[in-house]
Amino acid sequence: MTTRLPPLPHHLARPAARAAARLAALTPAPPAWAAFAPGRVNLIGEHTDYNLGLVLPFAIDLACVALAAPLPKGQGTHWALASDDLGRADLVDPTTFIEPDPASRGHWSAYVRGVLRHFQDLHAALPHGIAVAFASSVPLGAGLSSSASLEAAAATLLESIAGITLDPRAKANACRNAEHDFAGVPCGIMDQTVSVMARAGHALLIDCRDESTRHVPMPPPDLASILVINTRVKHALADGAYAERRQACRRAAQRLGLQDLRAAEAAAQNTAESGGPLAFLERRRTALDPDAYRAAHHVIAENLRVADAARALAQGDLVTLGRLMNQSHDSLRDDFRVSCTELDTAVDAARDCPGVLGARMTGGGFGGCAIALLQPHAATHAPEAIKARFLDAFGSPCETFTVHASDGARSFDPSSVPALPG
Ligand code: ADP
Ligand code: MG
């Protein structure tokens, strides 16, 4: 029995057309399988995921589209992979086990190979001789999680091709493992989980300790919107600093006698001391070096803010949500020290606009994007004011756009991709 697939969502017409053109360069066959997976912004909960804490992202209406079709007969068993964003990859042979290759870690197809390997491990029936083309409306490397959307689009496409359905958590984990083992990026589980499991009109509260999730309704557009400010910078120190911060978190947990920083909540409850996890940390401050203390302070306080933010969101209390977003940014700037002057300028400019309830960096930091929570009347003037201030400060423009909470990864009807002109 075949179930009817939904059509291509309207907002993905452009990346779908680009993917179709790429596919047409590989094979004369029309698309036979089609999938998309979204990027995300994180409302609040930064650098908490790898500390097994809480995060509150939502999937955005920018996504990676993946299309596939058979290669002409007689072209062997290999799969041809191409990205309209980054060009053509080598061929992959799905009849032999695909292994991580340290030499090709930086190559875009490493993410896809890692996902393909998961399907090999499942002994999924993968046909021979397939062309796969990707095109994304998520800006690459801007902190909106183009990498997870590439992985989740590949996984969703492969589910269609192999005729199997993965458990959503197992799918998110397979995507994360691809990023770890094949691309060499030690990320947490947030990006893949939200790209796979998001629901339109909702944010996704993820508890990274047990990977449980809860959909939390976002405000309707007539009450508030989220503006993304893309600084278009990425500072080179990001990777080294990321590793250092992870180490500082580990060191702090060790000195506190905890498995991980999330365990501070339970430890605080189990002692006879009064106060919550922040009081628990404060009493042990002298046992920690200053970097470890500041990292722990950010992570423990951020987890409390995420829980408060999810509650505020569910109650429609946008003033509280905005205040928590502001506190989150200040903590990332001052305690965790992963902001940069471009992100701080974008955030300050947004906060100075009437009708902006809160603003913060989103993603790992050292560049990428900030987000602002806007009341409807701010939507007309805030973007221009922020852009003017940014241009004035740096002599180069930032980019702003509004995002909407969207569905997670889906297969869609390949015949709904518009035919190519000519
Ligand atoms: P982010 O996930 O925030 O966009 P990352 O550095 O984690 O930034 O991932 C960006 C990388 O993911 C790109 O450099 C590229 O290797 C890969 N990637 C993401 N989307 C695509 C795409 N559509 N086509 C090819 N590669 C992609
Ligand atoms: Mg990424």
XYZ file of C-alpha atoms and ligand atoms in Angstrom:
450
model
C 0.000 0.000 0.000
C 1.353 3.429 -0.843
C 0.476 6.443 1.278
C 0.176 9.803 -0.409
C 2.981 12.156 0.460
C 2.324 15.860 1.111
C 3.395 18.318 -1.605
C 6.534 20.442 -1.437
C 5.930 23.276 1.081
C 5.623 26.616 -0.776
C 8.442 28.271 1.156
C 10.915 25.694 -0.184
C 10.196 26.270 -3.892
C 13.583 27.913 -4.505
C 15.913 25.358 -2.911
C 13.775 22.594 -4.463
C 14.216 24.128 -7.927
C 17.978 24.387 -7.376
C 18.175 20.776 -6.174
C 16.154 19.688 -9.219
C 18.564 21.480 -11.555
C 21.528 19.774 -9.825
C 19.825 16.419 -10.084
C 19.149 16.963 -13.784
C 22.889 17.449 -14.316
C 23.474 13.944 -12.890
C 20.645 11.925 -14.426
C 17.863 12.353 -16.995
C 15.399 10.647 -14.625
C 12.910 12.925 -12.795
C 13.051 13.025 -8.965
C 11.766 9.742 -7.514
C 12.336 10.568 -3.828
C 12.197 13.929 -2.057
C 12.723 15.193 1.497
C 13.507 18.340 3.419
C 14.825 19.131 6.899
C 14.864 22.569 8.550
C 17.546 24.660 10.218
C 16.817 26.076 13.653
C 17.238 28.954 16.011
C 17.670 28.346 19.679
C 15.351 30.573 21.719
C 17.356 29.921 24.876
C 19.676 27.280 26.386
C 23.136 27.839 24.910
C 26.092 25.541 25.638
C 23.806 23.474 27.838
C 23.252 20.543 25.464
C 26.655 18.891 25.858
C 26.309 19.431 29.610
C 23.147 17.302 29.439
C 20.964 20.309 30.240
C 17.862 21.944 28.748
C 17.476 23.706 25.400
C 14.494 25.404 23.734
C 15.013 25.676 19.968
C 12.483 25.851 17.135
C 12.771 24.772 13.509
C 12.720 27.642 11.019
C 11.208 28.047 7.564
C 14.622 27.658 5.941
C 15.587 24.095 5.068
C 17.781 21.723 3.141
C 15.975 19.961 0.279
C 17.198 16.541 -0.921
C 16.083 14.919 -4.168
C 17.089 11.547 -5.613
C 16.564 9.601 -8.830
C 18.055 6.504 -10.462
C 21.215 6.964 -12.532
C 20.997 5.708 -16.114
C 21.319 1.906 -16.337
C 24.813 0.498 -16.704
C 26.476 3.102 -14.487
C 27.399 0.600 -11.774
C 26.422 0.441 -8.140
C 27.695 3.812 -6.954
C 25.715 6.799 -5.724
C 26.539 10.254 -7.082
C 26.171 13.078 -4.510
C 25.950 16.764 -5.375
C 25.171 19.941 -3.467
C 23.967 23.015 -5.281
C 25.512 25.018 -2.448
C 28.975 23.447 -2.541
C 29.342 21.466 -5.766
C 29.848 17.854 -6.618
C 31.156 15.157 -4.288
C 32.975 11.968 -5.090
C 31.001 8.893 -5.802
C 29.995 6.655 -2.904
C 29.678 2.900 -3.220
C 26.913 1.651 -0.905
C 27.898 -2.007 -1.505
C 31.002 -1.640 0.678
C 30.924 -0.292 4.225
C 31.487 3.474 4.250
C 34.157 4.349 6.818
C 35.018 7.740 8.354
C 37.925 9.264 6.455
C 39.996 11.785 8.450
C 41.253 13.268 5.185
C 37.742 14.223 4.048
C 36.409 15.450 7.416
C 36.096 19.012 6.182
C 34.256 17.957 3.035
C 30.512 18.519 2.932
C 29.752 14.962 1.839
C 31.226 13.586 5.110
C 27.904 14.473 6.790
C 25.965 12.513 4.162
C 28.346 9.562 4.170
C 27.924 9.279 7.928
C 24.145 9.067 7.560
C 24.453 6.561 4.726
C 26.647 4.399 6.957
C 23.870 4.270 9.549
C 21.525 2.798 6.956
C 24.203 0.265 6.002
C 24.462 -0.716 9.668
C 20.707 -1.285 9.674
C 21.114 -3.543 6.615
C 18.618 -1.323 4.822
C 17.908 -2.252 1.204
C 19.699 0.466 -0.764
C 19.201 0.304 -4.532
C 22.237 0.591 -6.800
C 23.001 3.554 -9.016
C 21.313 6.586 -7.423
C 21.877 10.316 -7.902
C 21.255 12.579 -4.893
C 21.157 16.383 -5.012
C 20.928 18.824 -2.109
C 20.143 22.552 -2.005
C 19.525 24.607 1.103
C 17.946 27.917 2.034
C 19.732 27.736 5.430
C 22.860 29.901 5.232
C 25.884 27.614 5.657
C 28.013 28.093 8.762
C 25.888 30.945 10.174
C 24.821 29.142 13.350
C 21.364 28.215 12.015
C 22.334 24.559 11.802
C 22.707 23.912 8.114
C 24.778 20.842 9.060
C 21.979 19.149 11.023
C 19.489 20.025 8.277
C 21.782 18.388 5.709
C 22.058 15.253 7.858
C 18.348 15.094 8.648
C 17.397 15.704 4.996
C 19.730 12.869 3.969
C 18.309 10.546 6.651
C 14.713 11.335 5.681
C 15.470 10.815 2.000
C 17.135 7.479 2.817
C 14.094 6.386 4.828
C 12.026 6.922 1.663
C 14.505 5.183 -0.614
C 14.938 2.187 1.717
C 11.231 2.058 2.606
C 11.818 2.180 6.349
C 10.860 4.579 9.144
C 13.325 5.272 11.927
C 12.330 6.107 15.454
C 12.754 9.928 15.623
C 15.231 9.810 18.515
C 17.286 7.082 16.848
C 17.253 9.181 13.675
C 18.476 12.294 15.482
C 21.208 10.239 17.134
C 22.282 8.737 13.808
C 22.590 12.264 12.395
C 24.567 13.451 15.416
C 26.866 10.423 15.138
C 27.477 11.265 11.489
C 28.549 14.765 12.524
C 30.805 13.381 15.304
C 32.387 10.448 13.532
C 32.474 11.505 9.885
C 32.639 15.323 9.994
C 34.659 15.375 13.246
C 32.436 17.970 14.957
C 31.758 17.171 18.656
C 28.262 18.714 18.763
C 25.424 18.053 21.228
C 22.052 16.510 20.321
C 19.989 19.726 20.034
C 20.285 20.582 16.349
C 19.480 17.127 15.012
C 16.643 16.555 17.487
C 14.812 19.749 16.570
C 15.426 19.316 12.839
C 13.854 15.852 13.045
C 11.098 16.378 15.643
C 9.915 19.986 15.414
C 6.253 20.887 14.978
C 4.991 24.021 13.184
C 3.973 26.800 15.569
C 5.923 25.263 18.453
C 9.318 25.383 20.077
C 10.805 22.106 21.292
C 11.933 21.788 24.898
C 14.655 19.128 24.901
C 16.096 17.590 28.036
C 19.499 16.505 26.766
C 20.015 14.134 29.712
C 17.299 11.658 28.746
C 16.544 13.188 25.317
C 12.887 13.620 26.241
C 11.044 16.397 24.393
C 7.983 18.599 24.816
C 6.365 20.844 22.205
C 5.697 24.330 23.593
C 3.415 26.657 21.591
C 5.075 29.769 20.149
C 3.171 33.071 20.174
C 1.032 33.687 17.074
C 2.486 36.269 14.614
C -0.033 38.915 15.684
C 1.526 38.863 19.176
C 5.271 38.509 18.497
C 7.868 37.425 15.976
C 11.491 36.354 15.981
C 13.945 38.415 13.980
C 17.277 36.835 13.025
C 20.293 39.123 12.716
C 23.066 37.412 10.775
C 26.363 39.157 11.552
C 27.962 37.287 8.617
C 31.173 36.910 10.595
C 32.757 33.733 11.945
C 35.844 34.235 14.065
C 38.627 31.737 13.621
C 39.039 31.057 17.348
C 35.608 29.395 17.548
C 36.748 25.748 17.388
C 39.567 26.106 19.927
C 37.413 28.150 22.294
C 34.581 25.616 22.020
C 36.952 22.825 23.088
C 38.278 24.975 25.948
C 34.793 25.740 27.238
C 33.870 22.060 27.134
C 36.980 21.285 29.151
C 36.165 24.015 31.673
C 32.684 22.477 32.107
C 34.175 19.013 32.615
C 36.716 20.355 35.087
C 33.993 22.133 37.031
C 31.827 19.001 37.201
C 34.802 16.970 38.449
C 35.714 19.457 41.156
C 32.075 19.586 42.250
C 32.038 15.784 42.463
C 29.391 15.532 39.732
C 29.047 13.324 36.643
C 28.118 16.422 34.644
C 26.914 19.959 35.345
C 23.253 19.021 35.037
C 23.713 16.832 38.091
C 24.122 20.028 40.171
C 20.298 20.199 40.426
C 19.956 16.761 41.999
C 23.048 17.277 44.174
C 21.624 20.535 45.535
C 18.392 18.750 46.453
C 20.200 15.863 48.103
C 22.342 17.930 50.434
C 21.033 19.318 53.678
C 22.071 22.786 52.460
C 19.490 25.370 51.580
C 19.098 26.930 48.157
C 19.182 25.513 44.639
C 22.030 24.530 42.314
C 23.453 28.065 42.106
C 23.793 28.198 45.904
C 25.380 24.725 45.733
C 27.952 26.073 43.254
C 28.563 29.243 45.260
C 29.442 27.279 48.408
C 32.109 25.366 46.479
C 33.449 28.300 44.519
C 36.931 28.193 46.055
C 37.428 24.596 44.858
C 37.194 25.753 41.235
C 39.603 27.722 39.064
C 38.039 30.983 37.784
C 37.342 29.672 34.253
C 35.678 26.525 35.532
C 33.583 28.544 37.986
C 32.369 30.960 35.333
C 31.563 28.162 32.894
C 29.623 26.285 35.571
C 27.796 29.447 36.611
C 26.635 30.037 33.053
C 25.505 26.459 32.470
C 23.670 26.012 35.780
C 21.938 29.405 35.542
C 21.086 28.846 31.873
C 19.318 25.559 32.665
C 17.152 27.388 35.208
C 16.413 30.092 32.612
C 15.341 27.527 30.013
C 12.870 25.948 32.431
C 11.522 29.432 33.264
C 11.377 30.368 29.572
C 9.395 27.241 28.637
C 6.933 28.085 31.402
C 6.691 31.724 30.280
C 6.175 30.684 26.658
C 3.436 28.226 27.593
C 1.686 31.001 29.568
C 2.128 33.570 26.786
C 4.264 35.716 29.099
C 6.486 37.273 26.438
C 7.882 39.993 28.699
C 9.408 37.332 30.952
C 10.677 35.382 27.938
C 12.390 38.533 26.613
C 13.983 39.240 29.978
C 15.337 35.677 30.166
C 16.746 35.995 26.628
C 18.566 39.162 27.707
C 19.976 37.430 30.778
C 21.100 34.497 28.651
C 23.058 36.753 26.315
C 24.671 38.645 29.168
C 25.769 35.365 30.750
C 27.208 34.101 27.443
C 29.065 37.399 27.047
C 30.368 37.814 30.602
C 30.528 34.336 32.164
C 30.928 31.889 29.294
C 32.676 34.449 27.082
C 31.619 33.148 23.673
C 30.108 36.357 22.295
C 32.000 38.855 20.139
C 31.720 42.538 19.373
C 29.540 41.970 16.295
C 27.018 39.863 18.256
C 27.035 42.321 21.173
C 26.428 45.248 18.808
C 23.547 43.449 17.092
C 22.007 42.576 20.468
C 22.470 46.082 21.902
C 21.019 47.675 18.765
C 17.981 45.388 18.944
C 17.421 46.061 22.655
C 17.439 49.807 22.013
C 14.483 49.528 19.600
C 11.010 50.179 21.048
C 8.928 47.005 20.975
C 11.892 44.614 21.255
C 11.259 42.435 24.309
C 14.670 40.723 24.371
C 17.675 39.788 22.256
C 20.522 37.303 22.455
C 23.125 35.505 20.424
C 21.990 32.085 19.184
C 24.239 29.138 18.355
C 27.777 28.477 19.529
C 29.012 32.090 19.397
C 32.043 33.995 18.024
C 29.907 35.177 15.125
C 26.868 33.776 13.385
C 23.423 35.018 14.362
C 21.573 36.857 17.094
C 17.797 36.770 17.581
C 15.360 39.357 18.868
C 11.815 38.926 20.195
C 9.670 41.616 18.557
C 6.218 42.941 19.300
C 4.313 43.514 16.034
C 4.818 47.291 16.014
C 8.615 46.821 16.118
C 8.647 44.806 12.892
C 8.523 47.923 10.708
C 11.370 49.923 12.211
C 13.655 47.565 14.195
C 15.319 45.773 11.243
C 16.360 49.066 9.598
C 17.588 50.558 12.879
C 19.659 47.442 13.685
C 21.160 47.316 10.187
C 22.070 51.009 10.273
C 23.788 50.681 13.636
C 25.701 47.582 12.549
C 26.855 49.199 9.312
C 27.949 52.243 11.218
C 29.998 50.150 13.666
C 31.675 47.740 11.246
C 31.394 49.234 7.767
C 29.862 45.982 6.514
C 26.167 45.119 6.545
C 24.402 42.503 8.637
C 21.360 40.725 7.295
C 17.981 40.512 9.056
C 14.991 38.274 8.408
C 11.955 37.003 10.301
C 11.643 33.260 10.910
C 8.550 31.177 11.668
C 8.366 28.033 13.790
C 8.073 25.227 11.247
C 7.715 21.469 10.921
C 10.638 19.083 11.255
C 12.025 16.827 8.513
C 9.518 15.301 6.096
C 9.396 13.352 2.868
C 7.287 14.998 0.205
C 5.828 14.107 -3.165
C 8.704 14.235 -5.707
C 6.266 15.040 -8.514
C 5.352 18.301 -6.733
C 8.798 19.760 -7.488
C 8.200 22.263 -10.303
C 9.395 21.006 -13.686
C 12.543 22.644 -14.974
C 12.068 25.318 -17.612
C 12.820 24.031 -21.135
P 25.935 25.514 10.747
O 25.452 24.133 11.036
O 25.701 26.433 11.862
O 25.406 26.075 9.466
P 28.421 24.125 10.584
O 29.823 24.586 10.499
O 28.035 23.207 11.684
O 27.513 25.428 10.574
O 28.031 23.373 9.233
C 28.300 23.944 7.980
C 28.847 22.863 7.063
O 27.832 21.869 6.805
C 29.224 23.401 5.689
O 30.516 23.924 5.674
C 29.108 22.140 4.844
O 30.242 21.310 5.001
C 27.915 21.414 5.479
N 26.661 21.756 4.785
C 25.548 22.252 5.346
N 24.559 22.407 4.430
C 25.054 22.008 3.261
C 24.539 21.933 1.929
N 23.301 22.333 1.622
N 25.353 21.446 0.962
C 26.600 21.043 1.259
N 27.135 21.105 2.476
C 26.399 21.578 3.482
Mg 26.191 22.850 12.558
